[in-house]
């Protein structure tokens, strides 16, 4: 929940979760926008995920998030977002409940080559009634689809925003954070 001290010039701070399937770019996203050195919990990908998490789409990926990513960005000089990136591997999903506590909204990153990997994240936020938007992270060489097709494939209701981003690009990732903040604030006041 956004908090603000009583003096009018004070800064509000709030929490946004960056979620999505394995290797969809969550750690990259937090690293691109964070104004502080992001906290990362990367470990080498082990055989424990073979057959469970799709390693083929990201053959160069050697590490995976085992606890969380943490970063911070100041929007408009008076709104500070604390960013919490989730782990993507299924065996670490038990941490998601703790990570989302107190968040006002979430971004679910999807990779169009493996949309099904992000189904669980979409379900997770739908069931908790936490406002979220879907950000299609466009990987080099991956097929591109209109946002309408992604919405249909994920069976998203019309009110959930869908946008295309490049998680490596600060401006693009910041735009997604502005969009989710506005959407979450609208949902709070609706
Ligand atoms: N081409 C391209 N590569 C990307 C993009 N975002 C991330 N990557 C690459 O994709 C790989 C996976 O990125 P991560 O940020 O580790 O993904 P993650 O979602 O945090 O992964 P887990 O924590 O293991 O679930 C890395 O090698 C990134 O460099 C993107 O927008 N475009
Ligand atoms: Mg990660």
Coordinates of N, CA, C and O and ligand atoms in Angstrom, one line a residue:
X1 N 0.8 -1.2 0.0 CA 0.0 0.0 0.0 C 0.9 1.2 0.0 O 1.9 1.3 0.7
X2 N 0.6 2.3 -0.8 CA 1.4 3.5 -0.8 C 1.2 4.2 0.5 O 0.2 4.2 1.1
X3 N 2.4 4.7 1.0 CA 2.3 5.4 2.3 C 2.9 6.8 2.0 O 3.8 7.0 1.2
X4 N 2.3 7.8 2.7 CA 2.8 9.2 2.6 C 2.8 9.9 3.9 O 1.8 9.7 4.7
X5 N 3.8 10.6 4.2 CA 3.8 11.3 5.5 C 2.9 12.5 5.4 O 2.5 12.9 4.3
X6 N 2.7 13.2 6.5 CA 1.6 14.2 6.5 C 2.0 15.5 5.7 O 1.2 16.2 5.2
X7 N 3.3 15.8 5.6 CA 3.7 17.0 4.9 C 3.5 16.8 3.4 O 3.8 15.7 2.9
X8 N 3.0 17.8 2.7 CA 2.5 17.6 1.3 C 3.7 17.3 0.3 O 3.5 16.6 -0.6
X9 N 4.9 17.7 0.6 CA 6.0 17.4 -0.3 C 6.6 16.1 -0.1 O 7.6 15.7 -0.7
X10 N 6.1 15.3 0.8 CA 6.7 14.0 1.2 C 6.6 13.0 0.1 O 5.8 13.1 -0.8
X11 N 7.5 12.1 0.1 CA 7.6 11.0 -0.9 C 6.7 9.8 -0.5 O 6.7 9.4 0.6
X12 N 5.9 9.3 -1.5 CA 5.2 8.1 -1.2 C 6.0 6.9 -1.7 O 6.8 7.0 -2.7
X13 N 5.9 5.8 -1.0 CA 6.6 4.6 -1.5 C 5.7 3.4 -1.5 O 4.7 3.4 -0.8
X14 N 5.9 2.6 -2.5 CA 5.1 1.4 -2.6 C 5.9 0.3 -3.2 O 7.0 0.4 -3.7
X15 N 5.2 -0.9 -3.3 CA 5.9 -2.1 -3.7 C 5.2 -2.7 -5.0 O 4.0 -2.8 -5.0
X16 N 6.1 -3.0 -5.9 CA 5.6 -3.6 -7.2 C 6.4 -5.0 -7.3 O 7.6 -5.0 -7.1
X17 N 5.6 -6.0 -7.7 CA 6.3 -7.3 -7.9 C 6.5 -7.6 -9.4 O 5.6 -7.3 -10.2
X18 N 7.6 -8.1 -9.8 CA 7.9 -8.4 -11.2 C 7.9 -10.0 -11.2 O 8.8 -10.6 -10.6
X19 N 6.9 -10.5 -11.9 CA 6.8 -12.0 -11.8 C 6.7 -12.5 -13.3 O 6.9 -11.8 -14.2
X20 N 6.5 -13.8 -13.4 CA 6.5 -14.5 -14.7 C 7.2 -15.8 -14.7 O 7.9 -16.1 -13.7
X21 N 7.1 -16.5 -15.8 CA 7.8 -17.8 -15.8 C 9.3 -17.8 -15.8 O 9.9 -16.7 -15.9
X22 N 9.8 -19.0 -15.8 CA 11.3 -19.1 -15.8 C 11.9 -18.4 -17.0 O 11.5 -18.6 -18.1
X23 N 12.9 -17.6 -16.7 CA 13.7 -17.0 -17.8 C 13.0 -16.0 -18.6 O 13.4 -15.7 -19.8
X24 N 12.0 -15.3 -18.1 CA 11.2 -14.4 -18.9 C 11.8 -13.0 -18.8 O 11.4 -12.1 -19.5
X25 N 12.9 -12.8 -18.0 CA 13.6 -11.5 -18.0 C 13.3 -10.7 -16.7 O 13.6 -9.5 -16.7
X26 N 12.9 -11.3 -15.6 CA 12.6 -10.6 -14.4 C 13.8 -9.9 -13.8 O 13.8 -8.7 -13.4
X27 N 14.9 -10.7 -13.7 CA 16.1 -10.1 -13.1 C 16.7 -9.0 -14.0 O 17.1 -8.0 -13.5
X28 N 16.6 -9.2 -15.3 CA 17.0 -8.2 -16.2 C 16.2 -6.9 -16.1 O 16.8 -5.8 -16.1
X29 N 14.9 -7.1 -15.9 CA 14.0 -5.9 -15.8 C 14.4 -5.1 -14.6 O 14.6 -3.9 -14.6
X30 N 14.5 -5.8 -13.4 CA 14.8 -5.0 -12.2 C 16.2 -4.3 -12.3 O 16.4 -3.2 -11.9
X31 N 17.1 -5.0 -12.9 CA 18.5 -4.5 -13.1 C 18.5 -3.3 -14.0 O 19.2 -2.3 -13.9
X32 N 17.6 -3.2 -15.1 CA 17.6 -2.1 -16.0 C 17.1 -0.8 -15.4 O 17.5 0.2 -15.8
X33 N 16.1 -1.0 -14.5 CA 15.5 0.3 -14.0 C 16.0 0.7 -12.6 O 15.8 1.9 -12.2
X34 N 16.6 -0.2 -11.9 CA 16.9 0.2 -10.5 C 18.0 1.3 -10.4 O 19.0 1.2 -11.1
X35 N 17.7 2.3 -9.5 CA 18.7 3.4 -9.3 C 19.6 3.0 -8.2 O 20.6 3.8 -8.0
X36 N 19.4 1.9 -7.6 CA 20.4 1.4 -6.6 C 21.0 0.1 -7.2 O 20.4 -0.5 -8.1
X37 N 22.1 -0.3 -6.7 CA 22.7 -1.6 -7.2 C 21.6 -2.7 -6.8 O 21.3 -2.9 -5.6
X38 N 21.1 -3.4 -7.8 CA 20.0 -4.3 -7.4 C 20.6 -5.5 -6.6 O 21.7 -5.9 -6.8
X39 N 19.7 -5.9 -5.6 CA 20.1 -7.2 -4.9 C 19.7 -8.3 -5.7 O 18.5 -8.4 -6.2
X40 N 20.6 -9.3 -5.9 CA 20.2 -10.4 -6.7 C 20.6 -11.7 -5.9 O 21.5 -11.7 -5.1
X41 N 19.9 -12.8 -6.2 CA 20.1 -14.0 -5.5 C 20.3 -15.1 -6.6 O 19.5 -16.0 -6.7
X42 N 21.3 -14.9 -7.5 CA 21.4 -15.9 -8.6 C 22.3 -17.1 -8.2 O 23.3 -16.9 -7.5
X43 N 21.9 -18.2 -8.6 CA 22.7 -19.4 -8.4 C 22.7 -20.2 -9.8 O 21.9 -20.0 -10.6
X44 N 23.7 -21.0 -9.9 CA 23.8 -21.8 -11.2 C 22.5 -22.6 -11.4 O 22.0 -23.2 -10.4
X45 N 22.1 -22.7 -12.6 CA 21.0 -23.6 -12.9 C 21.5 -25.0 -12.8 O 22.5 -25.4 -13.3
X46 N 20.7 -25.9 -12.1 CA 21.2 -27.2 -11.8 C 20.3 -28.2 -12.5 O 19.2 -27.9 -13.1
X47 N 20.6 -29.5 -12.5 CA 19.8 -30.5 -13.2 C 18.5 -30.7 -12.5 O 17.6 -31.4 -13.0
X48 N 18.3 -30.1 -11.3 CA 17.1 -30.4 -10.5 C 15.9 -29.8 -11.3 O 14.7 -30.3 -11.1
X49 N 16.1 -28.9 -12.2 CA 15.0 -28.3 -13.0 C 14.8 -29.0 -14.3 O 13.8 -28.7 -15.1
X50 N 15.6 -30.0 -14.7 CA 15.5 -30.6 -16.0 C 14.1 -31.3 -16.1 O 13.7 -32.0 -15.2
X51 N 13.5 -31.0 -17.3 CA 12.2 -31.6 -17.5 C 11.0 -30.9 -16.8 O 9.9 -31.2 -17.0
X52 N 11.4 -29.9 -16.0 CA 10.3 -29.1 -15.3 C 10.3 -27.7 -15.9 O 9.3 -27.2 -16.4
X53 N 11.5 -27.0 -15.8 CA 11.6 -25.7 -16.4 C 12.2 -25.8 -17.8 O 13.2 -26.5 -17.9
X54 N 11.7 -25.1 -18.8 CA 12.2 -25.2 -20.1 C 13.5 -24.4 -20.2 O 13.6 -23.2 -20.1
X55 N 14.6 -25.2 -20.4 CA 15.9 -24.6 -20.5 C 16.3 -24.3 -21.9 O 17.2 -23.6 -22.2
X56 N 15.5 -24.9 -22.8 CA 15.9 -24.9 -24.3 C 15.8 -23.5 -24.9 O 16.6 -23.1 -25.7
X57 N 14.8 -22.7 -24.4 CA 14.6 -21.4 -25.1 C 15.6 -20.4 -24.7 O 15.8 -19.4 -25.4
X58 N 16.3 -20.6 -23.6 CA 17.4 -19.7 -23.1 C 18.7 -20.5 -22.9 O 19.1 -20.7 -21.8
X59 N 19.2 -21.0 -24.0 CA 20.4 -21.9 -23.9 C 21.6 -21.3 -23.2 O 22.4 -22.0 -22.7
X60 N 21.7 -19.9 -23.3 CA 22.9 -19.3 -22.7 C 22.7 -19.0 -21.2 O 23.6 -18.4 -20.6
X61 N 21.5 -19.3 -20.7 CA 21.2 -18.9 -19.3 C 21.9 -19.9 -18.4 O 21.6 -21.1 -18.4
X62 N 22.7 -19.4 -17.6 CA 23.5 -20.2 -16.6 C 23.0 -20.1 -15.2 O 23.3 -21.0 -14.4
X63 N 22.4 -19.0 -14.9 CA 22.0 -18.8 -13.5 C 20.5 -18.5 -13.4 O 19.8 -18.2 -14.4
X64 N 19.9 -18.7 -12.2 CA 18.5 -18.5 -12.0 C 18.3 -17.9 -10.6 O 19.2 -18.0 -9.7
X65 N 17.2 -17.1 -10.5 CA 17.0 -16.5 -9.2 C 16.4 -17.5 -8.2 O 15.4 -18.2 -8.5
X66 N 17.0 -17.6 -7.0 CA 16.6 -18.6 -6.1 C 15.8 -18.0 -4.9 O 15.1 -18.7 -4.2
X67 N 15.8 -16.7 -4.7 CA 15.0 -16.1 -3.7 C 14.3 -14.9 -4.2 O 13.0 -14.9 -4.3
X68 N 15.0 -13.8 -4.6 CA 14.3 -12.6 -5.2 C 15.3 -11.7 -5.8 O 16.5 -11.8 -5.5
X69 N 14.8 -10.7 -6.5 CA 15.6 -9.6 -6.9 C 15.0 -8.4 -6.2 O 13.8 -8.4 -5.9
X70 N 15.8 -7.4 -5.9 CA 15.3 -6.2 -5.2 C 15.9 -5.0 -5.8 O 17.1 -4.9 -6.0
X71 N 15.1 -4.0 -6.1 CA 15.6 -2.7 -6.7 C 14.7 -1.6 -6.3 O 13.7 -1.8 -5.6
X72 N 15.1 -0.4 -6.7 CA 14.3 0.8 -6.3 C 14.3 1.8 -7.5 O 15.4 2.0 -8.1
X73 N 13.2 2.4 -7.7 CA 13.2 3.5 -8.7 C 12.3 4.6 -8.2 O 11.2 4.3 -7.6
X74 N 12.7 5.8 -8.5 CA 11.9 7.0 -8.1 C 11.2 7.5 -9.3 O 11.8 7.8 -10.3
X75 N 9.9 7.5 -9.3 CA 9.1 8.1 -10.4 C 8.6 9.4 -10.0 O 8.1 9.6 -8.9
X76 N 8.7 10.4 -10.9 CA 8.1 11.7 -10.7 C 8.6 12.4 -9.4 O 8.0 13.2 -8.8
X77 N 9.8 12.0 -8.9 CA 10.4 12.5 -7.7 C 9.7 12.4 -6.4 O 10.2 12.7 -5.4
X78 N 8.4 12.0 -6.5 CA 7.7 11.8 -5.2 C 7.0 10.5 -5.1 O 6.3 10.3 -4.1
X79 N 7.3 9.6 -6.0 CA 6.8 8.2 -5.8 C 8.0 7.2 -6.0 O 8.6 7.1 -7.0
X80 N 8.3 6.5 -4.9 CA 9.4 5.6 -4.9 C 8.8 4.2 -5.0 O 7.9 3.8 -4.2
X81 N 9.2 3.4 -6.0 CA 8.7 2.0 -6.2 C 9.8 1.1 -5.7 O 11.0 1.2 -6.1
X82 N 9.5 0.2 -4.8 CA 10.4 -0.9 -4.4 C 10.0 -2.1 -5.2 O 8.9 -2.5 -5.3
X83 N 11.0 -2.6 -6.0 CA 10.7 -3.7 -6.9 C 11.2 -5.0 -6.4 O 12.3 -5.1 -5.9
X84 N 10.3 -6.0 -6.4 CA 10.6 -7.3 -6.0 C 10.4 -8.3 -7.1 O 9.3 -8.4 -7.6
X85 N 11.5 -8.9 -7.6 CA 11.4 -9.9 -8.7 C 11.3 -11.2 -8.1 O 12.0 -11.6 -7.1
X86 N 10.4 -12.0 -8.6 CA 10.2 -13.4 -8.1 C 11.2 -14.4 -8.7 O 11.7 -14.1 -9.8
X87 N 11.4 -15.5 -8.0 CA 12.1 -16.6 -8.7 C 11.2 -17.2 -9.8 O 10.0 -17.2 -9.6
X88 N 11.8 -17.7 -10.9 CA 11.0 -18.3 -11.9 C 10.8 -19.8 -11.9 O 9.8 -20.3 -12.3
X89 N 11.8 -20.5 -11.3 CA 11.8 -21.9 -11.3 C 10.7 -22.4 -10.4 O 10.5 -21.9 -9.3
X90 N 10.0 -23.5 -10.8 CA 8.8 -24.0 -10.1 C 9.2 -24.3 -8.6 O 8.4 -24.1 -7.7
X91 N 10.4 -24.9 -8.4 CA 10.7 -25.3 -7.1 C 10.8 -24.2 -6.1 O 10.9 -24.4 -4.9
X92 N 10.9 -22.9 -6.6 CA 11.0 -21.8 -5.7 C 9.7 -21.0 -5.6 O 9.7 -19.9 -5.0
X93 N 8.7 -21.5 -6.2 CA 7.4 -20.7 -6.2 C 6.8 -20.5 -4.8 O 6.0 -19.6 -4.6
X94 N 7.2 -21.3 -3.9 CA 6.6 -21.2 -2.5 C 6.9 -19.8 -1.9 O 6.3 -19.4 -1.0
X95 N 7.9 -19.1 -2.5 CA 8.3 -17.8 -1.9 C 7.4 -16.7 -2.4 O 7.4 -15.6 -1.9
X96 N 6.6 -17.0 -3.4 CA 5.8 -15.9 -4.0 C 4.8 -15.2 -3.0 O 4.6 -14.0 -3.0
X97 N 4.2 -16.0 -2.1 CA 3.3 -15.5 -1.2 C 3.9 -14.4 -0.3 O 3.3 -13.4 0.0
X98 N 5.1 -14.7 0.1 CA 5.8 -13.7 1.0 C 6.2 -12.5 0.2 O 6.1 -11.4 0.6
X99 N 6.6 -12.7 -1.1 CA 7.1 -11.6 -1.9 C 6.0 -10.6 -2.2 O 6.3 -9.4 -2.4
X100 N 4.8 -11.1 -2.4 CA 3.7 -10.2 -2.8 C 3.0 -9.4 -1.7 O 2.3 -8.5 -1.9
X101 N 3.4 -9.8 -0.4 CA 2.7 -9.2 0.7 C 2.9 -7.7 0.7 O 4.1 -7.2 0.6
X102 N 1.9 -6.9 0.7 CA 2.0 -5.4 0.8 C 2.1 -4.8 -0.6 O 2.2 -3.5 -0.7
X103 N 2.2 -5.6 -1.7 CA 2.4 -5.0 -3.0 C 1.1 -4.4 -3.5 O 0.0 -4.9 -3.1
X104 N 1.2 -3.3 -4.3 CA -0.1 -2.7 -4.8 C -0.3 -3.2 -6.2 O -1.4 -3.1 -6.8
X105 N 0.7 -3.8 -6.9 CA 0.5 -4.3 -8.2 C 1.7 -5.2 -8.7 O 2.7 -5.2 -8.0
X106 N 1.5 -5.8 -9.8 CA 2.5 -6.7 -10.3 C 2.6 -6.6 -11.8 O 1.6 -6.2 -12.5
X107 N 3.8 -6.9 -12.4 CA 4.0 -7.0 -13.8 C 4.3 -8.5 -14.0 O 5.1 -9.1 -13.4
X108 N 3.5 -9.1 -14.9 CA 3.8 -10.5 -15.3 C 4.5 -10.5 -16.6 O 3.9 -10.1 -17.7
X109 N 5.7 -10.9 -16.6 CA 6.5 -10.9 -17.9 C 6.2 -12.2 -18.6 O 6.2 -13.3 -18.0
X110 N 6.0 -12.1 -19.9 CA 5.8 -13.4 -20.7 C 6.8 -13.4 -21.9 O 7.2 -12.3 -22.4
X111 N 7.2 -14.6 -22.3 CA 8.0 -14.8 -23.5 C 7.1 -15.5 -24.4 O 6.6 -16.6 -24.1
X112 N 6.8 -15.0 -25.6 CA 5.9 -15.5 -26.5 C 6.2 -16.9 -27.0 O 5.4 -17.7 -27.5
X113 N 7.5 -17.3 -26.9 CA 7.9 -18.7 -27.3 C 7.4 -19.7 -26.2 O 7.3 -20.9 -26.5
X114 N 7.1 -19.2 -25.0 CA 6.7 -20.1 -23.9 C 5.6 -19.5 -23.1 O 5.8 -19.3 -21.9
X115 N 4.5 -19.1 -23.7 CA 3.5 -18.4 -23.0 C 3.0 -19.2 -21.8 O 2.7 -18.6 -20.8
X116 N 2.9 -20.5 -22.0 CA 2.3 -21.4 -21.0 C 3.2 -21.3 -19.7 O 2.6 -21.5 -18.6
X117 N 4.4 -20.9 -19.7 CA 5.2 -20.8 -18.5 C 4.7 -19.7 -17.6 O 5.1 -19.6 -16.4
X118 N 4.0 -18.7 -18.2 CA 3.5 -17.6 -17.4 C 2.0 -17.8 -17.0 O 1.5 -16.9 -16.3
X119 N 1.4 -18.9 -17.4 CA 0.0 -19.1 -16.9 C -0.2 -19.0 -15.4 O -1.1 -18.4 -14.9
X120 N 0.8 -19.7 -14.7 CA 0.6 -19.8 -13.3 C 0.7 -18.4 -12.6 O 0.0 -18.2 -11.6
X121 N 1.6 -17.6 -13.2 CA 1.7 -16.2 -12.6 C 0.4 -15.4 -12.8 O -0.1 -14.7 -11.9
X122 N -0.2 -15.6 -14.0 CA -1.5 -14.9 -14.2 C -2.5 -15.4 -13.3 O -3.2 -14.6 -12.6
X123 N -2.6 -16.7 -13.1 CA -3.6 -17.3 -12.1 C -3.3 -16.8 -10.7 O -4.3 -16.4 -10.0
X124 N -2.1 -16.7 -10.4 CA -1.7 -16.3 -9.0 C -2.3 -14.9 -8.7 O -2.9 -14.8 -7.6
X125 N -2.1 -14.0 -9.6 CA -2.5 -12.6 -9.3 C -4.0 -12.5 -9.4 O -4.6 -11.7 -8.7
X126 N -4.6 -13.2 -10.4 CA -6.1 -13.2 -10.5 C -6.7 -13.7 -9.2 O -7.7 -13.0 -8.7
X127 N -6.2 -14.8 -8.7 CA -6.8 -15.3 -7.5 C -6.7 -14.4 -6.3 O -7.5 -14.5 -5.3
X128 N -5.6 -13.7 -6.2 CA -5.4 -12.8 -5.1 C -6.0 -11.4 -5.3 O -5.8 -10.5 -4.5
X129 N -6.6 -11.2 -6.5 CA -7.2 -9.9 -6.8 C -6.2 -8.8 -6.7 O -6.5 -7.7 -6.3
X130 N -4.9 -9.1 -7.0 CA -3.9 -8.0 -7.0 C -3.8 -7.5 -8.5 O -3.6 -8.3 -9.4
X131 N -3.9 -6.2 -8.6 CA -3.9 -5.6 -10.0 C -2.5 -6.0 -10.7 O -1.5 -5.8 -10.0
X132 N -2.6 -6.4 -11.9 CA -1.4 -6.8 -12.6 C -1.6 -6.4 -14.1 O -2.7 -6.4 -14.6
X133 N -0.4 -6.2 -14.8 CA -0.5 -6.1 -16.2 C 0.5 -7.1 -16.8 O 1.4 -7.6 -16.1
X134 N 0.3 -7.4 -18.1 CA 1.1 -8.4 -18.7 C 2.0 -7.7 -19.6 O 1.6 -6.8 -20.4
X135 N 3.3 -7.9 -19.5 CA 4.3 -7.3 -20.4 C 5.0 -8.4 -21.2 O 5.6 -9.3 -20.6
X136 N 4.8 -8.3 -22.5 CA 5.5 -9.2 -23.4 C 6.9 -8.8 -23.6 O 7.2 -7.8 -24.2
X137 N 7.8 -9.6 -23.1 CA 9.3 -9.3 -23.2 C 9.7 -9.9 -24.6 O 9.8 -11.1 -24.7
X138 N 10.0 -9.0 -25.5 CA 10.4 -9.4 -26.9 C 11.8 -9.8 -27.0 O 12.7 -9.0 -27.0
X139 N 12.1 -11.1 -27.1 CA 13.4 -11.6 -27.2 C 13.8 -11.6 -28.7 O 13.0 -11.8 -29.6
X140 N 15.2 -11.3 -28.9 CA 15.7 -11.3 -30.3 C 15.4 -12.6 -31.0 O 15.6 -13.7 -30.4
X141 N 14.8 -12.6 -32.2 CA 14.6 -13.8 -32.9 C 13.3 -14.5 -32.6 O 12.9 -15.4 -33.3
X142 N 12.6 -14.1 -31.5 CA 11.4 -14.8 -31.2 C 10.3 -14.2 -32.0 O 10.3 -13.0 -32.4
X143 N 9.3 -15.0 -32.4 CA 8.1 -14.5 -33.2 C 7.4 -13.4 -32.4 O 7.3 -13.5 -31.2
X144 N 6.9 -12.5 -33.1 CA 6.1 -11.4 -32.4 C 4.6 -11.6 -32.8 O 4.3 -12.0 -33.9
X145 N 3.8 -11.3 -31.8 CA 2.3 -11.4 -32.0 C 1.7 -10.1 -31.6 O 2.2 -9.5 -30.6
X146 N 0.5 -9.8 -32.2 CA -0.2 -8.6 -31.7 C -0.6 -8.8 -30.2 O -0.9 -10.0 -29.8
X147 N -0.7 -7.7 -29.5 CA -1.1 -7.9 -28.1 C -2.4 -8.5 -27.9 O -2.7 -9.3 -26.9
X148 N -3.3 -8.3 -28.9 CA -4.7 -8.9 -28.8 C -4.5 -10.5 -28.8 O -5.3 -11.2 -28.2
X149 N -3.6 -11.0 -29.6 CA -3.4 -12.4 -29.7 C -2.9 -13.0 -28.4 O -3.3 -14.0 -27.9
X150 N -2.0 -12.2 -27.7 CA -1.4 -12.6 -26.4 C -2.6 -12.6 -25.4 O -2.7 -13.5 -24.6
X151 N -3.4 -11.6 -25.4 CA -4.5 -11.5 -24.5 C -5.4 -12.7 -24.6 O -5.8 -13.3 -23.6
X152 N -5.7 -13.1 -25.9 CA -6.6 -14.2 -26.1 C -5.9 -15.5 -25.7 O -6.6 -16.3 -25.0
X153 N -4.6 -15.7 -26.0 CA -4.0 -16.9 -25.6 C -3.9 -17.1 -24.1 O -3.9 -18.2 -23.6
X154 N -3.8 -16.0 -23.4 CA -3.7 -16.0 -21.9 C -5.1 -15.9 -21.3 O -5.3 -15.9 -20.1
X155 N -6.2 -15.8 -22.1 CA -7.6 -15.6 -21.7 C -7.7 -14.5 -20.6 O -8.3 -14.7 -19.6
X156 N -7.1 -13.4 -21.0 CA -7.1 -12.3 -20.1 C -8.4 -11.5 -20.3 O -8.8 -11.2 -21.4
X157 N -9.1 -11.1 -19.2 CA -10.2 -10.2 -19.3 C -9.8 -8.8 -19.9 O -8.6 -8.4 -19.8
X158 N -10.7 -8.1 -20.5 CA -10.3 -6.9 -21.3 C -9.7 -5.8 -20.4 O -9.0 -4.9 -20.9
X159 N -10.0 -5.8 -19.1 CA -9.5 -4.7 -18.3 C -8.0 -4.8 -17.9 O -7.4 -3.9 -17.5
X160 N -7.4 -6.0 -18.2 CA -6.0 -6.2 -17.8 C -5.1 -5.6 -18.9 O -5.2 -6.1 -20.1
X161 N -4.3 -4.7 -18.6 CA -3.4 -4.1 -19.7 C -2.4 -5.1 -20.2 O -1.9 -5.9 -19.4
X162 N -2.1 -5.1 -21.5 CA -1.1 -5.9 -22.1 C -0.2 -4.9 -22.9 O -0.7 -4.1 -23.7
X163 N 1.1 -5.0 -22.7 CA 2.0 -4.2 -23.5 C 3.3 -4.9 -23.9 O 3.6 -6.0 -23.2
X164 N 4.0 -4.4 -24.9 CA 5.2 -5.1 -25.3 C 6.4 -4.2 -24.7 O 6.3 -3.0 -24.7
X165 N 7.4 -4.9 -24.2 CA 8.5 -4.2 -23.7 C 9.8 -4.9 -24.1 O 9.8 -6.0 -24.6
X166 N 10.9 -4.2 -23.8 CA 12.2 -4.8 -23.8 C 12.8 -4.7 -22.4 O 13.1 -3.6 -22.0
X167 N 12.9 -5.8 -21.7 CA 13.3 -5.7 -20.3 C 14.8 -5.2 -20.1 O 15.1 -4.7 -19.1
X168 N 15.5 -5.2 -21.2 CA 16.9 -4.7 -21.1 C 17.0 -3.1 -21.2 O 18.0 -2.5 -21.0
X169 N 15.8 -2.6 -21.6 CA 15.8 -1.1 -21.9 C 15.2 -0.4 -20.8 O 14.0 -0.6 -20.4
X170 N 15.9 0.6 -20.2 CA 15.5 1.3 -19.0 C 14.1 2.0 -19.3 O 13.2 2.0 -18.5
X171 N 14.1 2.7 -20.4 CA 12.9 3.5 -20.8 C 11.6 2.6 -20.9 O 10.6 2.9 -20.4
X172 N 11.9 1.5 -21.6 CA 10.7 0.6 -21.8 C 10.3 0.0 -20.5 O 9.0 -0.1 -20.3
X173 N 11.2 -0.5 -19.7 CA 10.8 -1.1 -18.4 C 10.2 0.0 -17.5 O 9.2 -0.3 -16.8
X174 N 10.7 1.2 -17.6 CA 10.1 2.3 -16.7 C 8.6 2.5 -17.2 O 7.7 2.7 -16.3
X175 N 8.4 2.5 -18.5 CA 7.0 2.7 -19.0 C 6.1 1.7 -18.4 O 4.9 2.0 -18.1
X176 N 6.6 0.5 -18.3 CA 5.7 -0.6 -17.8 C 5.4 -0.4 -16.3 O 4.3 -0.6 -15.8
X177 N 6.4 0.2 -15.6 CA 6.2 0.5 -14.2 C 5.2 1.6 -14.0 O 4.4 1.6 -13.1
X178 N 5.3 2.6 -14.8 CA 4.4 3.7 -14.8 C 3.0 3.2 -15.0 O 2.0 3.5 -14.3
X179 N 2.9 2.4 -16.1 CA 1.5 1.8 -16.4 C 0.9 1.0 -15.3 O -0.2 1.1 -15.0
X180 N 1.8 0.1 -14.7 CA 1.2 -0.7 -13.6 C 0.9 0.1 -12.4 O -0.1 -0.1 -11.7
X181 N 1.6 1.2 -12.1 CA 1.3 2.0 -10.9 C 0.0 2.7 -11.2 O -0.8 2.8 -10.3
X182 N -0.2 3.3 -12.4 CA -1.4 4.0 -12.7 C -2.6 3.0 -12.6 O -3.6 3.3 -12.0
X183 N -2.4 1.8 -13.2 CA -3.5 0.8 -13.2 C -3.8 0.4 -11.7 O -5.0 0.3 -11.4
X184 N -2.8 0.2 -10.9 CA -3.0 -0.2 -9.5 C -3.8 0.9 -8.8 O -4.7 0.6 -8.0
X185 N -3.3 2.1 -9.0 CA -4.0 3.2 -8.2 C -5.4 3.4 -8.7 O -6.3 3.6 -7.8
X186 N -5.7 3.2 -10.0 CA -7.0 3.3 -10.5 C -7.9 2.2 -9.8 O -9.0 2.4 -9.5
X187 N -7.3 1.0 -9.7 CA -8.1 -0.1 -9.2 C -8.4 0.1 -7.7 O -9.4 -0.3 -7.2
X188 N -7.4 0.8 -7.0 CA -7.7 1.1 -5.6 C -8.8 2.0 -5.4 O -9.6 1.9 -4.4
X189 N -9.0 3.0 -6.3 CA -10.0 4.0 -6.2 C -11.3 3.7 -6.9 O -12.3 4.4 -6.8
X190 N -11.3 2.6 -7.7 CA -12.5 2.2 -8.4 C -13.6 1.7 -7.5 O -13.3 1.2 -6.5
Ligands
LIG1 N1 17.0 -10.6 -26.3 C1 16.6 -10.4 -25.1 N2 17.1 -11.0 -24.1 C2 16.7 -10.8 -22.8 C3 15.7 -9.9 -22.5 N3 15.4 -9.9 -21.2 C4 16.2 -10.9 -20.7 N4 17.1 -11.4 -21.7 C5 18.1 -12.4 -21.5 O1 17.3 -13.6 -21.1 C6 18.0 -14.3 -20.1 C7 17.1 -14.5 -18.9 O2 17.0 -13.3 -18.2 P1 16.7 -13.2 -16.6 O3 16.6 -11.8 -16.4 O4 17.8 -14.0 -15.8 O5 15.4 -14.0 -16.5 P2 14.6 -14.3 -15.1 O6 13.1 -14.2 -15.5 O7 15.1 -13.5 -14.0 O8 15.0 -15.8 -14.9 P3 14.7 -16.7 -13.6 O9 15.0 -15.9 -12.4 O10 15.6 -17.9 -13.8 O11 13.3 -17.2 -13.7 C8 19.3 -13.5 -19.8 O12 20.3 -14.1 -20.6 C9 19.0 -12.1 -20.3 O13 20.2 -11.5 -20.8 C10 15.1 -9.2 -23.6 O14 14.2 -8.3 -23.5 N5 15.6 -9.4 -24.9
LIG2 MG1 15.6 -14.0 -12.2

